[in-house]
């Protein structure tokens, strides 16, 4: 399942909180209202019940002998009078729960009041447990029914008195409805305000994070970075401060690592150069001692031997000169003399040199007008010399070599592509070719590409390559215009 983004989650949480609190308040208020209302109405009903009881007792005292059977006759007029005076209905049942007389006989069909008192209520009346019950009549309307024993002057029960109480209905519902409408109005206002607030808040938080994220994207540990700035002293502010502190430390350690890497690279290189120089020295010494002996012995072939040895020594010395030159080229690199140069002219120079000493076909296509760059001309020439030399050396002997060079515009920079049809760079060494000292050639020093990369990066550009086995390699270089 896709996770919602932070902004939506904050927004939805706030809205959910409002809805939950709305429902909680609503339910709490509703139940509270209901129980308070019920308490109020039942106490009112009790008062009415007491008043009627008193009137009935008073009336009973004025009568002679009274029993359950005579009640309908004795109370035939009185029951309506009592109902009118107290403004309610009154029913009398015998002790088995059968209706004796009612102030309003229609009430049973109209309101759904039971014609008979249930045995459970009768039992409870006998036990003295209950007098008021909440009933549901027709149309699910709720009403109270109050029951009590009507007793003679000696306290013997004569009948069951019942008064229904309907007022509970309308007032109760009306009050709750009014309250809920008010509550809804308040909550709609609150909801709108909170929605806006939630939106602003979630925007504020996520935009802050976004801003920090954008700034972090620009961080390059190899360079010094400007610390992030945060105006307010909030949680994000402390995050930023902590981040800035870590950035500074990371920069320090990156610089230290780079320095130690550079130092160890140099050390490695010095070892390699010493080794390369030492290699031919012993054979050279042996050759000279061999000549010395020939001379001492007055060897008749002395002259021939001398010529051969001289050729071999000159060759070895040339190799040593080459090594020394390459190393000194590499070592001289940091002192760049920047000037405005025409890149295409430098490329043409390089092509010129190599077209003399190889039969590889070289084509050069310029596809942009902006070919002026600020750079050290000698270093840039060295870059192309190295790349062309590598390209030529990569072409198998049995293949007609073709090298195409393109000069293009690229993201506001100049891009040079050098494409050969050589054997390609095998996958297992692709990672290493820019590392100083790495070579696959018996006479190579492995410094060429390391130097090229160094020069290009010192000039603010980039270098990368694409290669296909047996089809060739293309090197890409970019330069700031
Ligand atoms: P060197 O030329 O002395 O070996 P470089 O640093 O110039 O040193 O090159 C390193 C290695 O990269 C080479 O030995 C070679 O294996 C590989 N390489 C460089 N350029 C190419 C190319 N155009 N095609 C195939 N392999 C290449």
Tab-separated table of C-alpha atoms in Angstrom, residues 1 49 61 68 88 94 97 102 171-172 210 227-229 238 245 280 284 314 372 440 454 465:
chain	number	residue	atom	x	y	z
A	1	UNK	CA	0.000	0.000	0.000
A	49	UNK	CA	-48.493	11.082	41.740
A	61	UNK	CA	-62.402	9.120	53.665
A	68	UNK	CA	-62.400	-3.253	44.613
A	88	UNK	CA	-53.376	14.267	33.160
A	94	UNK	CA	-58.012	-4.277	39.912
A	97	UNK	CA	-54.209	-6.053	36.586
A	102	UNK	CA	-60.170	5.208	33.017
A	171	UNK	CA	-39.595	18.801	25.360
A	172	UNK	CA	-36.791	16.310	25.572
A	210	UNK	CA	11.443	20.406	1.507
A	227	UNK	CA	25.772	26.128	6.147
A	228	UNK	CA	21.956	25.932	6.033
A	229	UNK	CA	20.173	28.908	7.482
A	238	UNK	CA	17.815	22.684	16.090
A	245	UNK	CA	27.652	20.849	12.815
A	280	UNK	CA	66.744	-1.147	-16.634
A	284	UNK	CA	72.636	-1.416	-18.324
A	314	UNK	CA	70.205	4.412	-26.016
A	372	UNK	CA	36.111	29.460	-26.369
A	440	UNK	CA	46.988	-2.925	-19.061
A	454	UNK	CA	42.634	15.673	-12.779
A	465	UNK	CA	33.052	7.132	-21.023
